[in-house]
Structures are given as C-alpha cells and as structure tokens.
mmCIF file of C-alpha atoms and ligand atoms in Angstrom:
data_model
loop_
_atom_site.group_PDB
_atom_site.id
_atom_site.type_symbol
_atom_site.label_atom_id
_atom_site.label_comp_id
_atom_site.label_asym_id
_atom_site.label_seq_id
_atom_site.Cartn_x
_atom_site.Cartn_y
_atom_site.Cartn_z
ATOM 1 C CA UNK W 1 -42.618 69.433 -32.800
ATOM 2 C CA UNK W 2 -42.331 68.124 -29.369
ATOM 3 C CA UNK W 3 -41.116 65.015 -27.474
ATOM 4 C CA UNK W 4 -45.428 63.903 -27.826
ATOM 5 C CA UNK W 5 -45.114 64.562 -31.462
ATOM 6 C CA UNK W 6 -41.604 64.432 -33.077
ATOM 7 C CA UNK W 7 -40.355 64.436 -36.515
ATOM 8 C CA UNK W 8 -40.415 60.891 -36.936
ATOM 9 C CA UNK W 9 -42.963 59.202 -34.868
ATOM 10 C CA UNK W 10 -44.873 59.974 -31.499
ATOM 11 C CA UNK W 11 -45.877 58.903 -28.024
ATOM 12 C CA UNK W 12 -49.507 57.547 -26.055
ATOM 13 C CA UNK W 13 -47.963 56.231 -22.876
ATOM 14 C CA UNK W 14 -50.062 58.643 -20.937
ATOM 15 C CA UNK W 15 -52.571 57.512 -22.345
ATOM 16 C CA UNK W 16 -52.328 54.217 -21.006
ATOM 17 C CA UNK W 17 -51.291 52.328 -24.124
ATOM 18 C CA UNK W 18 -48.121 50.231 -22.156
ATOM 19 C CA UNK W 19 -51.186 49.015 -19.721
ATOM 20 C CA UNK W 20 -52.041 46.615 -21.985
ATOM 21 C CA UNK W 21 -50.315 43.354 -21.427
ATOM 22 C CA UNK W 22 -49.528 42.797 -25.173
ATOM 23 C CA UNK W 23 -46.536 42.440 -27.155
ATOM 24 C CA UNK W 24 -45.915 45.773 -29.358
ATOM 25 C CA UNK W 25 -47.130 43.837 -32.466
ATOM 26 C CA UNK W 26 -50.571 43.174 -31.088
ATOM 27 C CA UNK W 27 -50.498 47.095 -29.822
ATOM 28 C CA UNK W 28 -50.722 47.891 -33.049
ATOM 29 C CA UNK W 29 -53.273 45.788 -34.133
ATOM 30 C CA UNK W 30 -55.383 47.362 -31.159
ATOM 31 C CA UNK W 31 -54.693 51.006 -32.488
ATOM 32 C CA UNK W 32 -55.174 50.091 -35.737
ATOM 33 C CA UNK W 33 -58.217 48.616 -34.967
ATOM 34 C CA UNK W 34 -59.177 51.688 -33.045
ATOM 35 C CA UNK W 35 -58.601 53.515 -35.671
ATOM 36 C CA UNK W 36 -60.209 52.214 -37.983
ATOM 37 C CA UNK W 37 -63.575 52.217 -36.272
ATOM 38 C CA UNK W 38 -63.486 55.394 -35.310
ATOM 39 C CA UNK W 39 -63.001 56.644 -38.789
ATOM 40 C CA UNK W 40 -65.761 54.753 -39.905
ATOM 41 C CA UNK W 41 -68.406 55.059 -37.055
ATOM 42 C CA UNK W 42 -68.056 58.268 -35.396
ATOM 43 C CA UNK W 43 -68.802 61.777 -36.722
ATOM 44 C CA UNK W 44 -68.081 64.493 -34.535
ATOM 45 C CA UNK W 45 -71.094 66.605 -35.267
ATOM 46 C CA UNK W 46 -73.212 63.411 -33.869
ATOM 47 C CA UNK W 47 -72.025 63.478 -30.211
ATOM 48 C CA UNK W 48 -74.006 60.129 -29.825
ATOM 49 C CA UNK W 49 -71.828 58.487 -32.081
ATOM 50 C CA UNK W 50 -68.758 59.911 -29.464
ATOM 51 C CA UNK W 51 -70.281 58.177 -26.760
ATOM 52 C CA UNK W 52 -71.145 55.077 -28.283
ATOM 53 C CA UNK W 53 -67.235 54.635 -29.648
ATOM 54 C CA UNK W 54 -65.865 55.047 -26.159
ATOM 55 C CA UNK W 55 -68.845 52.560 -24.058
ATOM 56 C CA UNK W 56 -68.038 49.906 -27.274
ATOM 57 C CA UNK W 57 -64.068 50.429 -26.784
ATOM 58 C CA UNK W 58 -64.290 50.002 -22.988
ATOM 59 C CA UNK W 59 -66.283 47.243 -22.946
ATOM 60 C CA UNK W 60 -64.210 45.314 -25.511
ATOM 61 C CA UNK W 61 -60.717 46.446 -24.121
ATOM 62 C CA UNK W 62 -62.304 45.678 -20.446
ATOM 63 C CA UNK W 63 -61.731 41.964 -22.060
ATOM 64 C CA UNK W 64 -57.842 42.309 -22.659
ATOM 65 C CA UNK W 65 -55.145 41.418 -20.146
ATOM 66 C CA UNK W 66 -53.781 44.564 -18.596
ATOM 67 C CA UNK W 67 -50.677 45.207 -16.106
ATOM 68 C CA UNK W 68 -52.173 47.326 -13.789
ATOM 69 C CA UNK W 69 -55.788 46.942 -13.355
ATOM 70 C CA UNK W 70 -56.200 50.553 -11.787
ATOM 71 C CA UNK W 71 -54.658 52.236 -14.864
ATOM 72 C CA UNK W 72 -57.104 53.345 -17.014
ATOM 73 C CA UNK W 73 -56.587 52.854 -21.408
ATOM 74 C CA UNK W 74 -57.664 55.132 -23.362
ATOM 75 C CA UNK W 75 -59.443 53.864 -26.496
ATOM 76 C CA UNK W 76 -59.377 57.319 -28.075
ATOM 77 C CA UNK W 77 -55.289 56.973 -28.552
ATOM 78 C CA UNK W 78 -55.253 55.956 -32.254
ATOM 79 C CA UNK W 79 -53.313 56.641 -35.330
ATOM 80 C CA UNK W 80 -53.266 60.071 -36.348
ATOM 81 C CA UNK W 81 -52.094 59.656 -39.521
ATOM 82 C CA UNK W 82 -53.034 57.779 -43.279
ATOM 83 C CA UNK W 83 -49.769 56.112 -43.192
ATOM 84 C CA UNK W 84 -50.582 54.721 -39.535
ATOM 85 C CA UNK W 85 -47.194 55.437 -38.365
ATOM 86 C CA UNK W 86 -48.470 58.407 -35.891
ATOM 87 C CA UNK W 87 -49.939 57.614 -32.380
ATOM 88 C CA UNK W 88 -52.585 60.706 -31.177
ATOM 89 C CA UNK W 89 -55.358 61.332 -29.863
ATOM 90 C CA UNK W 90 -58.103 61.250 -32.305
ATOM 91 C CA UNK W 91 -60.399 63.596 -30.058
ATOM 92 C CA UNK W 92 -57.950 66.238 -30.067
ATOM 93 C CA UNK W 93 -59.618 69.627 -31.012
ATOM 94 C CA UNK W 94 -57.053 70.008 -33.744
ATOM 95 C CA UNK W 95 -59.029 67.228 -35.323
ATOM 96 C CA UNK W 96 -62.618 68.124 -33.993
ATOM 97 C CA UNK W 97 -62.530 71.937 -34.013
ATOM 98 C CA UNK W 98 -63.658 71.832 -30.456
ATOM 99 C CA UNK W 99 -61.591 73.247 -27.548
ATOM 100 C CA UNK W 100 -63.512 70.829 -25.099
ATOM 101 C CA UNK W 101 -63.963 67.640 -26.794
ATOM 102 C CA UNK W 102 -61.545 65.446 -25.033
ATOM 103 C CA UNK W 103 -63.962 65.515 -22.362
ATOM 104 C CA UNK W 104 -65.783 62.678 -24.047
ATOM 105 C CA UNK W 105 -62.460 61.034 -22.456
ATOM 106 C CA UNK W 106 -62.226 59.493 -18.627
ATOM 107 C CA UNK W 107 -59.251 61.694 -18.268
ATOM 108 C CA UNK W 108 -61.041 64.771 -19.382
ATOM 109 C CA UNK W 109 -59.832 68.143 -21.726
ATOM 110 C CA UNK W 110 -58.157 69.878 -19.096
ATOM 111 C CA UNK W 111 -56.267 67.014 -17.755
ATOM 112 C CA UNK W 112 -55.272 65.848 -21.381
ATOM 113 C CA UNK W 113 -54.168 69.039 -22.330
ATOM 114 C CA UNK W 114 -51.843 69.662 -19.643
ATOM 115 C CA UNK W 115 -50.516 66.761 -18.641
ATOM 116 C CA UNK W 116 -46.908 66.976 -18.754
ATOM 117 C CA UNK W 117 -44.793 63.397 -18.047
ATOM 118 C CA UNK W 118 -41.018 64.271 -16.355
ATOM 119 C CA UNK W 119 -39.195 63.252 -19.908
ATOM 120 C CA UNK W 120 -41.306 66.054 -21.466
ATOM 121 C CA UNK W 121 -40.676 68.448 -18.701
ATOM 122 C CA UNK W 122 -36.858 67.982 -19.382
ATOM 123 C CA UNK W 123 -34.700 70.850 -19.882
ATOM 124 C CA UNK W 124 -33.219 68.997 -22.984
ATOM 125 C CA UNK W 125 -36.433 67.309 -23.916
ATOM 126 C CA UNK W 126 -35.462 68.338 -27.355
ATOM 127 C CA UNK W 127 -31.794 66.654 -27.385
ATOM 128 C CA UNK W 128 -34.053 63.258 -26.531
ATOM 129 C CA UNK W 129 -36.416 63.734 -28.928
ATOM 130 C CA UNK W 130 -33.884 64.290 -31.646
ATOM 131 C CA UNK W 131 -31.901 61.107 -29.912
ATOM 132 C CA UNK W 132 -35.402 58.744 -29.926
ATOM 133 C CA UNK W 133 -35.787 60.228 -33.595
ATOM 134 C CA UNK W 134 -32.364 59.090 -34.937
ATOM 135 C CA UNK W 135 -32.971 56.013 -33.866
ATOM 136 C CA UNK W 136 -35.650 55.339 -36.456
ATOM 137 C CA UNK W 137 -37.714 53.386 -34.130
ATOM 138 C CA UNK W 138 -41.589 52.729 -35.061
ATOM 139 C CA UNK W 139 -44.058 54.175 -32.803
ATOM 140 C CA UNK W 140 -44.548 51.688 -29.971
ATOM 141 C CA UNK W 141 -40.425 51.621 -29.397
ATOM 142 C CA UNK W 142 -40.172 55.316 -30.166
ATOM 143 C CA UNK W 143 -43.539 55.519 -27.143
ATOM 144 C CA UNK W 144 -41.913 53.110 -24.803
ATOM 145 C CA UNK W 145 -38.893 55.087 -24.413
ATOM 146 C CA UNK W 146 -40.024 58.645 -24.671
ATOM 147 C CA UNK W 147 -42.439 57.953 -21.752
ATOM 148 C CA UNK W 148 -39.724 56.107 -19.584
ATOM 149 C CA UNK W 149 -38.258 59.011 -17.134
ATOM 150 C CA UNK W 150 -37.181 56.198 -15.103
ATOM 151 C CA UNK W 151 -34.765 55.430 -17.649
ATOM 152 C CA UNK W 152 -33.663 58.598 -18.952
ATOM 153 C CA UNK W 153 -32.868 59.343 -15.329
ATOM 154 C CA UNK W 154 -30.761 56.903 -14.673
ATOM 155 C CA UNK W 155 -29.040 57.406 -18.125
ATOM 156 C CA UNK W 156 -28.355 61.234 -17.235
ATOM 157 C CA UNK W 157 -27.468 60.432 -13.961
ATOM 158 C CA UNK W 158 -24.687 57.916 -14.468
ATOM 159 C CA UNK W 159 -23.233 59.808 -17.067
ATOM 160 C CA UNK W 160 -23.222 63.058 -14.932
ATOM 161 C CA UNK W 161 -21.747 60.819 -12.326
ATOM 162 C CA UNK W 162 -19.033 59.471 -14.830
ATOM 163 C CA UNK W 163 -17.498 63.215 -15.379
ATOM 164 C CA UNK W 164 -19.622 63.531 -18.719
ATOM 165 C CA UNK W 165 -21.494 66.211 -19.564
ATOM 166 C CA UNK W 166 -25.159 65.766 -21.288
ATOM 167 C CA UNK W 167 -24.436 67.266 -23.972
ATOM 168 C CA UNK W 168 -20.802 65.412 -24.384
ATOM 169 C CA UNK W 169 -23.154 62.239 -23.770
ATOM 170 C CA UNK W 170 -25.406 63.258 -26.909
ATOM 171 C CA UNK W 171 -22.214 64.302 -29.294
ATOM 172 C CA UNK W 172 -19.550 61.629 -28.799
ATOM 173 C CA UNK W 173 -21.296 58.582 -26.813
ATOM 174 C CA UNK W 174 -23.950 57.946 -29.491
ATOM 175 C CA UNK W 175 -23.123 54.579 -29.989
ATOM 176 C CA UNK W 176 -23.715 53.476 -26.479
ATOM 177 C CA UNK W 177 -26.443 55.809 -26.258
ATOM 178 C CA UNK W 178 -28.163 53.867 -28.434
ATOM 179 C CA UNK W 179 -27.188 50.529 -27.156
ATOM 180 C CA UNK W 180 -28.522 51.209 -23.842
ATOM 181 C CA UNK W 181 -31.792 52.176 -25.309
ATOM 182 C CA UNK W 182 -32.231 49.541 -27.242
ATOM 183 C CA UNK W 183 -31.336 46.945 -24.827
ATOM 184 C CA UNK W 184 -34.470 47.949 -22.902
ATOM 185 C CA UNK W 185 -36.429 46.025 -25.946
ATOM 186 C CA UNK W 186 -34.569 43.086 -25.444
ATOM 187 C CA UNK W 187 -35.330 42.664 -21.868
ATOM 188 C CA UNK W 188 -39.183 43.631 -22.652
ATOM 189 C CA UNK W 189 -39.074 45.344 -19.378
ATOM 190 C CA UNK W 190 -41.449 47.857 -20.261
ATOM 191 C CA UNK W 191 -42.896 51.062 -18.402
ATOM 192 C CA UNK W 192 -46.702 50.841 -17.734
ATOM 193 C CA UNK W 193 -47.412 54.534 -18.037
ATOM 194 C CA UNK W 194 -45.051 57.590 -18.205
ATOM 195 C CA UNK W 195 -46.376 58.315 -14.000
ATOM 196 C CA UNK W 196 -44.584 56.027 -12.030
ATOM 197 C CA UNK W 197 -43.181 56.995 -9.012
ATOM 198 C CA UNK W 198 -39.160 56.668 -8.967
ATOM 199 C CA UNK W 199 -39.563 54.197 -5.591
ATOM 200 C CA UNK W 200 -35.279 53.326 -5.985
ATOM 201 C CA UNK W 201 -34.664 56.943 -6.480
ATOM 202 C CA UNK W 202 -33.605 57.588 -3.006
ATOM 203 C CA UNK W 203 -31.885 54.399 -2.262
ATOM 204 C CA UNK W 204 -28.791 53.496 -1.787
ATOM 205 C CA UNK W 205 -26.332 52.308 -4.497
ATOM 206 C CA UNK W 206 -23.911 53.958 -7.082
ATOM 207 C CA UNK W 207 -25.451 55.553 -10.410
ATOM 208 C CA UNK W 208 -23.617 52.870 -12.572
ATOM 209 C CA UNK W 209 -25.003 49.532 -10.632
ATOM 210 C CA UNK W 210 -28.628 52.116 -10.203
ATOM 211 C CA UNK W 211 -28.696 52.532 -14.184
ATOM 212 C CA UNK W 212 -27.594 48.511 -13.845
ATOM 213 C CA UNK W 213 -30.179 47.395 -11.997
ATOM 214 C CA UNK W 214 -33.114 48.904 -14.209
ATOM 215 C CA UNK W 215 -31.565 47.747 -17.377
ATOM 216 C CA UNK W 216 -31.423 44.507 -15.279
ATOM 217 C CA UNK W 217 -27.632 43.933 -16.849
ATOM 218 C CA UNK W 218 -25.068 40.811 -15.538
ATOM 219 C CA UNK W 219 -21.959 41.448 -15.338
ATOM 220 C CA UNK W 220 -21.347 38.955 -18.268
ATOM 221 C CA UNK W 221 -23.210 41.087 -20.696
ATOM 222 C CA UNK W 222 -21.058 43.164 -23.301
ATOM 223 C CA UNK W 223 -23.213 46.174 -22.092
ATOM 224 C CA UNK W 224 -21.842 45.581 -18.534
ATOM 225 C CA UNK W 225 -18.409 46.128 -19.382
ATOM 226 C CA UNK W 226 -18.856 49.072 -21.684
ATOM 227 C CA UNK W 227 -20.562 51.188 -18.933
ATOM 228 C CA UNK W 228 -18.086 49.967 -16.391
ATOM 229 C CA UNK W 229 -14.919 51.789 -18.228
ATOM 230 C CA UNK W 230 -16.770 54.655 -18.397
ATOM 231 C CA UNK W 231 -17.311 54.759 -14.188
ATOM 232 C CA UNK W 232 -15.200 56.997 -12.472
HETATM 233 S S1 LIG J 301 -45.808 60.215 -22.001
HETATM 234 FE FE1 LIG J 301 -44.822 62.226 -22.099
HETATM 235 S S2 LIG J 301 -43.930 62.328 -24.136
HETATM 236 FE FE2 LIG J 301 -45.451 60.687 -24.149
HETATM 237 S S3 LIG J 301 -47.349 61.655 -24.901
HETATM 238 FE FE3 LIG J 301 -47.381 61.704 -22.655
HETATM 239 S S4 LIG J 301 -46.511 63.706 -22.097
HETATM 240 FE FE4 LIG J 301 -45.958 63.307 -24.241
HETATM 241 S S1 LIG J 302 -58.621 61.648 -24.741
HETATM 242 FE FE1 LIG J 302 -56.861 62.163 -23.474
HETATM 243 S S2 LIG J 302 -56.179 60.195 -22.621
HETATM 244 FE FE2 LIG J 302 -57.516 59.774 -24.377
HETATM 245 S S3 LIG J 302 -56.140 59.564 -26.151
HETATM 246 FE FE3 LIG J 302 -56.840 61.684 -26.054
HETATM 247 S S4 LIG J 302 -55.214 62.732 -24.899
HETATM 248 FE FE4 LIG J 302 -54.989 60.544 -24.499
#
C-alpha cells in the first residue's frame, strides 16, 4: 500500500477534490454522485461514453463554488470501492486495462501517473501513513491530511527542533500526535491541493510559534500549552 492508497482509506487531493468549497459531508455526496454515474453510464470499450462523463461532470461541477478558480477538479476522482469508503481514480488502467486511459483526464496519463505530492515523497511516508491509518479517519479527513505537507512539515520540524527524534515522535508522543492532527478539523483550515508552495517556509520565526501559526493556536488553547513544554 502507499500513502495514495493505505490500509484503511485513501487520498484525491491532487486531484483537486479540497478545491471545492464544500464541507466534507457534501464532498461525499459529490463523489458519490460521481460514482455512481459513472458506473452506470460509461463503459470503457465505448470511448464516447468517456468523453461524454467528463464534458457532463465539468459542466455541472463548473456550477459549484470552488477556492481557487485556477485549480482544476477532477470529476474522474470517485469511489473505488462497493463499500464507498475508497477515494481513486476510476480511469485508472488497473480498472480499464489500458495503460493510457487517464488521458481522457485534463491532467493527462503521464502526469497522473507520476505525480508525486512532498508527503508522499517522504522518507517516512510509511510511518505517516500508518499514523493517518490509526487514526481511523474516513476518507475526506484521512485525504485532507495526507495531502497537507505544509503541515507535516511543520510537525517534523518542531519536533526535530524540540530535541525529538521522528521516530521518538511516532513511538511515545502519539497522543499529541494525534491531537495536533485533529485540531486541523476543528479549525476547517483546509489545504486546497497537496501543491502549494510553502510561502512562510523561509521566514522568520521559531518552529514552535511556525507550527503555531498554521494550526492558527492562542495561547489560551490546551494545545498551546502542551506544545510549549515540549520547546526547548
Ligand atoms: S496528494 Fe499525495 S498522497 Fe494524496 S493522492 Fe496525491 S500523491 Fe497521493
Ligand atoms: S484522471 Fe488523474 S487527476 Fe483525474 S482522478 Fe484520475 S488520477 Fe486524479
């Protein structure tokens, strides 16, 4: 498995999913009904049928708020799975037999299949997946944070910065692990794609109030104080 596809759930934010100004609720009402389209109107060996899915998707989605109007959506992202718990590509030449068929996409096959965001290009990309997994967090959560390297930067970073080794993090800070993950939901401050550009990477300011800042934390929240007796 891989950081795309874990164990337990899987990831789209490449594929512009987070680009759609909706809560995750009404995500997965999109995908689903994505999904269910597809599976009932196209059939592969009728290439037509390809190209009609994607002009009806666009021109429907073309509707729907969006943050970035630049970023493009990709209404082949879909659930992968009967259960409707997996996010994929539903083009993917595992499920077409065709090398080449994500070129019915904007992005096209060779950009799809080689696209690689920073959390995936990690050398512990596995430690987060396992992390994300352990979690139990449905797909859109599980997405949203396995496509924010913004994030997971900061995370390593200030714990590098405290004395703490990454792997120390993972084994014996789980419990604050997890509560700075999950306080991104809380704040809904959500990561468009997984390609932004780090723009406060190279500014001043200590790892602690840089990791701060991004989790947009006051120094009267619990999380706050925890991270602060951790600084060096
Ligand atoms: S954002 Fe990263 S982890 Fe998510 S599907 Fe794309 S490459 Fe994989
Ligand atoms: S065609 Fe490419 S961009 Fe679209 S869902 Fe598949 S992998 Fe993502």
């Amino acid at each position: 498995m891989s950081l795309c596809q874990s164990n337990g759930s899987s990831c789209g934010a490449c594929c512009g999913l987070f680009n759609l100004d909706c809560l995750h609720i009404e995500l997965k009402k999109i995908l689903e009904e994505r999904t269910n389209f597809f599976s009932e109107n196209v059939d592969y060996s009728k290439k037509e049928t390809v190209i009609l899915y994607r002009e009806e998707f666009e021109k429907k989605e073309n509707s729907y708020s969006k943050k970035d109007a630049t970023i493009y959506n990709c209404p082949f992202l879909g659930y992968i799975e009967p259960n409707k718990k997996r996010i994929g590509c539903m083009i993917h030449p595992i499920k077409t037999g065709d090398p080449k068929s994500q070129n019915f996409s904007f992005y096209g096959a060779s950009i799809c299949q080689t696209y690689d965001c920073r959390n995936k290009e990690r050398g512990n990309a596995n430690d987060w997946e396992n992390f994300f997994d352990s979690l139990a967090l449905d797909e859109c959560q599980y997405s949203n944070l396995a496509g924010d390297h913004i994030l997971i930067t900061r995370i390593e970073e200030f714990f590098l910065d405290s004395g703490i080794s990454l792997l120390f993090m993972f084994q014996n800070h789980f419990s604050l692990l997890k509560k700075i993950l999950l306080y991104k939901f809380t704040k809904g401050n959500s990561n468009i794609t997984s390609f932004e550009i780090d723009m406060e990477s190279s500014q001043q300011g200590t790892k602690f109030q840089k990791l701060v800042d991004k989790l947009a934390l006051v120094a009267s929240d619990e999380l706050f104080s925890e991270l602060e007796t951790l600084k060096l």
